[in-house]
mmCIF file of N, CA, C and O in Angstrom:
data_model
loop_
_atom_site.group_PDB
_atom_site.id
_atom_site.type_symbol
_atom_site.label_atom_id
_atom_site.label_comp_id
_atom_site.label_asym_id
_atom_site.label_seq_id
_atom_site.Cartn_x
_atom_site.Cartn_y
_atom_site.Cartn_z
ATOM 1 N N UNK A 20 10.047 74.223 3.338
ATOM 2 C CA UNK A 20 10.302 75.523 2.905
ATOM 3 C C UNK A 20 11.606 75.984 3.758
ATOM 4 O O UNK A 20 12.548 76.523 3.003
ATOM 5 N N UNK A 21 11.572 75.968 4.969
ATOM 6 C CA UNK A 21 12.195 76.785 5.756
ATOM 7 C C UNK A 21 13.646 75.719 5.650
ATOM 8 O O UNK A 21 14.916 76.430 5.655
ATOM 9 N N UNK A 22 13.724 74.519 5.290
ATOM 10 C CA UNK A 22 14.992 73.839 5.096
ATOM 11 C C UNK A 22 15.834 74.643 3.576
ATOM 12 O O UNK A 22 16.820 74.579 3.532
ATOM 13 N N UNK A 23 14.876 74.611 2.812
ATOM 14 C CA UNK A 23 15.613 75.201 1.369
ATOM 15 C C UNK A 23 15.837 76.606 1.592
ATOM 16 O O UNK A 23 17.518 77.073 1.183
ATOM 17 N N UNK A 24 15.289 77.474 2.413
ATOM 18 C CA UNK A 24 16.005 78.854 3.268
ATOM 19 C C UNK A 24 17.003 78.737 3.678
ATOM 20 O O UNK A 24 18.116 79.459 3.416
ATOM 21 N N UNK A 25 16.909 77.844 4.596
ATOM 22 C CA UNK A 25 18.405 77.751 5.357
ATOM 23 C C UNK A 25 19.551 77.427 4.739
ATOM 24 O O UNK A 25 20.972 77.495 4.969
ATOM 25 N N UNK A 26 19.457 76.372 3.684
ATOM 26 C CA UNK A 26 20.271 75.757 2.627
ATOM 27 C C UNK A 26 21.073 76.944 1.740
ATOM 28 O O UNK A 26 22.094 77.129 1.832
ATOM 29 N N UNK A 27 20.120 77.680 1.260
ATOM 30 C CA UNK A 27 20.579 79.059 0.962
ATOM 31 C C UNK A 27 21.300 79.769 1.783
ATOM 32 O O UNK A 27 22.385 80.425 1.361
ATOM 33 N N UNK A 28 20.894 79.976 3.101
ATOM 34 C CA UNK A 28 21.766 80.971 3.746
ATOM 35 C C UNK A 28 23.210 80.030 4.152
ATOM 36 O O UNK A 28 24.085 81.333 4.412
ATOM 37 N N UNK A 29 22.993 78.865 4.705
ATOM 38 C CA UNK A 29 24.463 78.471 4.802
ATOM 39 C C UNK A 29 25.300 78.252 3.243
ATOM 40 O O UNK A 29 26.308 78.637 3.593
ATOM 41 N N UNK A 30 24.845 78.212 1.978
ATOM 42 C CA UNK A 30 25.561 78.660 1.122
ATOM 43 C C UNK A 30 26.330 79.964 1.161
ATOM 44 O O UNK A 30 27.298 80.265 0.654
ATOM 45 N N UNK A 31 25.063 80.904 1.073
ATOM 46 C CA UNK A 31 25.609 82.256 1.271
ATOM 47 C C UNK A 31 27.093 82.393 2.434
ATOM 48 O O UNK A 31 28.010 83.095 2.028
ATOM 49 N N UNK A 32 26.882 81.951 3.656
ATOM 50 C CA UNK A 32 27.850 82.213 4.713
ATOM 51 C C UNK A 32 28.970 81.604 4.547
ATOM 52 O O UNK A 32 29.804 81.865 4.450
ATOM 53 N N UNK A 33 29.005 80.233 3.861
ATOM 54 C CA UNK A 33 30.007 79.264 3.574
ATOM 55 C C UNK A 33 30.777 80.056 2.562
ATOM 56 O O UNK A 33 31.980 80.253 2.355
ATOM 57 N N UNK A 34 30.157 80.682 1.452
ATOM 58 C CA UNK A 34 30.638 81.812 0.122
ATOM 59 C C UNK A 34 31.348 82.721 0.765
ATOM 60 O O UNK A 34 32.733 83.161 0.562
ATOM 61 N N UNK A 35 30.693 83.413 1.692
ATOM 62 C CA UNK A 35 31.701 84.602 2.618
ATOM 63 C C UNK A 35 32.807 84.500 3.494
ATOM 64 O O UNK A 35 33.811 84.939 3.201
ATOM 65 N N UNK A 36 32.654 83.042 3.962
ATOM 66 C CA UNK A 36 33.848 82.452 4.906
ATOM 67 C C UNK A 36 34.788 82.289 4.013
ATOM 68 O O UNK A 36 35.901 82.744 4.203
ATOM 69 N N UNK A 37 34.616 81.459 2.694
ATOM 70 C CA UNK A 37 35.931 81.339 1.636
ATOM 71 C C UNK A 37 36.157 82.416 1.355
ATOM 72 O O UNK A 37 37.614 82.478 1.178
ATOM 73 N N UNK A 38 35.667 83.622 0.897
ATOM 74 C CA UNK A 38 35.931 84.791 0.239
ATOM 75 C C UNK A 38 36.871 85.578 1.582
ATOM 76 O O UNK A 38 37.816 85.991 1.123
ATOM 77 N N UNK A 39 36.439 85.474 2.679
ATOM 78 C CA UNK A 39 37.516 86.066 3.742
ATOM 79 C C UNK A 39 38.594 85.211 3.869
ATOM 80 O O UNK A 39 39.677 85.863 3.948
ATOM 81 N N UNK A 40 38.714 83.886 3.820
ATOM 82 C CA UNK A 40 39.430 83.076 3.966
ATOM 83 C C UNK A 40 40.829 83.444 3.005
ATOM 84 O O UNK A 40 41.999 83.239 3.097
ATOM 85 N N UNK A 41 40.308 83.499 1.419
ATOM 86 C CA UNK A 41 41.213 84.055 0.637
ATOM 87 C C UNK A 41 41.701 84.939 0.707
ATOM 88 O O UNK A 41 43.008 85.215 0.695
ATOM 89 N N UNK A 42 40.963 86.216 1.190
ATOM 90 C CA UNK A 42 41.652 87.735 1.690
ATOM 91 C C UNK A 42 42.706 87.284 2.591
ATOM 92 O O UNK A 42 43.806 87.875 2.667
ATOM 93 N N UNK A 43 42.589 86.317 3.793
ATOM 94 C CA UNK A 43 43.488 86.166 4.585
ATOM 95 C C UNK A 43 45.233 85.373 4.242
ATOM 96 O O UNK A 43 45.829 85.897 4.508
ATOM 97 N N UNK A 44 44.589 84.719 3.123
ATOM 98 C CA UNK A 44 45.591 83.750 2.711
ATOM 99 C C UNK A 44 46.326 85.026 1.704
ATOM 100 O O UNK A 44 47.801 84.943 1.862
ATOM 101 N N UNK A 45 45.828 85.748 0.896
ATOM 102 C CA UNK A 45 46.418 86.628 0.307
ATOM 103 C C UNK A 45 47.480 87.789 1.007
ATOM 104 O O UNK A 45 48.647 88.075 0.744
ATOM 105 N N UNK A 46 46.624 88.224 2.074
ATOM 106 C CA UNK A 46 47.567 89.076 3.099
ATOM 107 C C UNK A 46 48.261 88.406 3.677
ATOM 108 O O UNK A 46 49.711 88.979 3.697
ATOM 109 N N UNK A 47 48.417 86.975 3.958
ATOM 110 C CA UNK A 47 49.254 86.017 4.850
ATOM 111 C C UNK A 47 50.595 86.355 4.004
ATOM 112 O O UNK A 47 51.824 86.318 4.136
ATOM 113 N N UNK A 48 50.555 85.935 2.607
ATOM 114 C CA UNK A 48 51.247 85.900 1.559
ATOM 115 C C UNK A 48 52.206 87.128 1.219
ATOM 116 O O UNK A 48 53.364 87.147 1.344
ATOM 117 N N UNK A 49 51.452 88.248 1.275
ATOM 118 C CA UNK A 49 52.218 89.430 1.282
ATOM 119 C C UNK A 49 53.057 89.790 2.268
ATOM 120 O O UNK A 49 53.960 90.535 2.194
ATOM 121 N N UNK A 50 52.581 89.663 3.608
ATOM 122 C CA UNK A 50 53.278 89.567 4.921
ATOM 123 C C UNK A 50 54.599 88.913 4.813
ATOM 124 O O UNK A 50 55.706 89.283 5.151
ATOM 125 N N UNK A 51 54.450 87.653 4.353
ATOM 126 C CA UNK A 51 55.694 86.740 4.447
ATOM 127 C C UNK A 51 56.505 87.233 3.439
ATOM 128 O O UNK A 51 57.902 86.987 3.421
ATOM 129 N N UNK A 52 55.932 87.873 2.371
ATOM 130 C CA UNK A 52 56.966 88.318 1.121
ATOM 131 C C UNK A 52 57.863 89.337 1.845
ATOM 132 O O UNK A 52 58.892 89.454 1.733
ATOM 133 N N UNK A 53 57.235 90.136 2.489
ATOM 134 C CA UNK A 53 57.784 91.599 2.723
ATOM 135 C C UNK A 53 58.675 91.282 4.055
ATOM 136 O O UNK A 53 59.903 91.831 3.894
ATOM 137 N N UNK A 54 58.310 90.685 4.933
ATOM 138 C CA UNK A 54 59.173 90.302 5.935
ATOM 139 C C UNK A 54 60.159 89.311 5.704
ATOM 140 O O UNK A 54 61.096 89.273 6.882
ATOM 141 N N UNK A 55 59.803 88.327 4.932
ATOM 142 C CA UNK A 55 61.048 87.196 4.516
ATOM 143 C C UNK A 55 61.901 87.884 3.477
ATOM 144 O O UNK A 55 62.978 87.580 3.735
ATOM 145 N N UNK A 56 61.303 88.213 2.454
ATOM 146 C CA UNK A 56 62.469 88.587 1.232
ATOM 147 C C UNK A 56 63.080 90.185 1.486
ATOM 148 O O UNK A 56 64.191 90.147 1.030
ATOM 149 N N UNK A 57 62.128 90.977 2.007
ATOM 150 C CA UNK A 57 62.449 92.528 2.190
ATOM 151 C C UNK A 57 63.809 92.374 3.019
ATOM 152 O O UNK A 57 64.863 93.301 2.160
ATOM 153 N N UNK A 58 64.183 91.743 4.033
ATOM 154 C CA UNK A 58 65.356 92.101 4.757
ATOM 155 C C UNK A 58 66.570 91.522 3.938
ATOM 156 O O UNK A 58 67.932 92.134 3.842
ATOM 157 N N UNK A 59 66.377 90.322 3.145
ATOM 158 C CA UNK A 59 67.495 89.878 2.460
ATOM 159 C C UNK A 59 68.014 90.900 1.391
ATOM 160 O O UNK A 59 69.082 91.025 1.339
ATOM 161 N N UNK A 60 66.878 91.195 0.719
ATOM 162 C CA UNK A 60 66.975 92.390 -0.343
ATOM 163 C C UNK A 60 67.907 93.582 0.320
ATOM 164 O O UNK A 60 68.777 94.201 -0.092
ATOM 165 N N UNK A 61 67.343 93.947 1.502
ATOM 166 C CA UNK A 61 67.943 94.999 2.098
ATOM 167 C C UNK A 61 69.387 94.876 2.685
ATOM 168 O O UNK A 61 70.664 95.759 2.297
ATOM 169 N N UNK A 62 69.675 93.594 3.128
ATOM 170 C CA UNK A 62 71.111 93.184 3.224
ATOM 171 C C UNK A 62 72.139 93.343 2.066
ATOM 172 O O UNK A 62 73.006 93.685 2.413
ATOM 173 N N UNK A 63 71.559 92.972 0.848
ATOM 174 C CA UNK A 63 72.182 92.813 -0.055
ATOM 175 C C UNK A 63 72.732 94.097 -0.758
ATOM 176 O O UNK A 63 73.897 94.553 -1.134
ATOM 177 N N UNK A 64 71.813 95.017 -0.710
ATOM 178 C CA UNK A 64 71.867 96.407 -1.060
ATOM 179 C C UNK A 64 72.968 97.111 -0.184
ATOM 180 O O UNK A 64 73.992 97.756 -0.719
ATOM 181 N N UNK A 65 72.868 96.690 1.338
ATOM 182 C CA UNK A 65 73.759 97.470 2.231
ATOM 183 C C UNK A 65 75.076 97.071 1.740
ATOM 184 O O UNK A 65 75.970 97.565 1.829
ATOM 185 N N UNK A 66 75.233 95.564 1.693
ATOM 186 C CA UNK A 66 76.712 95.037 1.306
ATOM 187 C C UNK A 66 77.106 95.565 0.321
ATOM 188 O O UNK A 66 78.617 95.710 0.121
ATOM 189 N N UNK A 67 76.308 95.751 -0.670
ATOM 190 C CA UNK A 67 76.927 96.178 -1.994
ATOM 191 C C UNK A 67 77.474 97.310 -1.907
ATOM 192 O O UNK A 67 78.488 98.009 -2.591
ATOM 193 N N UNK A 68 76.643 98.319 -1.555
ATOM 194 C CA UNK A 68 76.893 99.943 -0.894
ATOM 195 C C UNK A 68 78.238 99.914 -0.365
ATOM 196 O O UNK A 68 79.275 100.723 -0.700
ATOM 197 N N UNK A 69 78.696 98.809 0.552
ATOM 198 C CA UNK A 69 79.560 99.144 1.582
ATOM 199 C C UNK A 69 81.207 97.980 0.399
ATOM 200 O O UNK A 69 82.249 98.006 1.105
ATOM 201 N N UNK A 70 80.739 97.979 -0.784
ATOM 202 C CA UNK A 70 81.787 97.140 -1.666
ATOM 203 C C UNK A 70 82.175 95.572 -1.458
ATOM 204 O O UNK A 70 83.259 95.161 -1.534
ATOM 205 N N UNK A 71 81.188 94.980 -0.543
ATOM 206 C CA UNK A 71 81.575 93.635 -0.176
ATOM 207 C C UNK A 71 81.637 92.732 -1.596
ATOM 208 O O UNK A 71 82.496 91.775 -1.234
ATOM 209 N N UNK A 72 80.869 92.941 -2.446
ATOM 210 C CA UNK A 72 80.983 92.170 -3.459
ATOM 211 C C UNK A 72 82.133 92.288 -4.310
ATOM 212 O O UNK A 72 82.025 92.136 -5.719
ATOM 213 N N UNK A 73 82.629 93.504 -4.106
ATOM 214 C CA UNK A 73 83.750 93.829 -5.404
ATOM 215 C C UNK A 73 84.942 93.221 -5.158
ATOM 216 O O UNK A 73 85.286 92.415 -3.987
ATOM 217 N N UNK A 74 85.818 92.909 -5.837
ATOM 218 C CA UNK A 74 86.626 91.826 -5.869
ATOM 219 C C UNK A 74 88.004 92.626 -5.216
ATOM 220 O O UNK A 74 88.246 93.751 -5.955
ATOM 221 N N UNK A 75 88.586 91.933 -4.798
ATOM 222 C CA UNK A 75 89.760 92.603 -4.148
ATOM 223 C C UNK A 75 90.874 92.851 -4.644
ATOM 224 O O UNK A 75 91.494 92.092 -5.844
ATOM 225 N N UNK A 76 91.621 94.013 -4.789
ATOM 226 C CA UNK A 76 92.961 94.506 -5.546
ATOM 227 C C UNK A 76 94.145 94.142 -4.658
ATOM 228 O O UNK A 76 93.847 94.599 -3.700
ATOM 229 N N UNK A 77 95.211 93.561 -5.795
ATOM 230 C CA UNK A 77 96.314 93.213 -4.776
ATOM 231 C C UNK A 77 97.239 94.074 -5.226
ATOM 232 O O UNK A 77 97.646 94.664 -5.992
#
């Protein structure tokens, strides 16, 4: 009987570990998106506001 109980506990523990791992994966993706894509978008907005993408007039 004890082995069945420990199997159930192991299944619950592994499920909780998988759930925590999923949360860390999602938060890691969010952090990478914010700090990876965010500065690129910021630079593009800054350059656009300074007229970098406007064609030069002769």
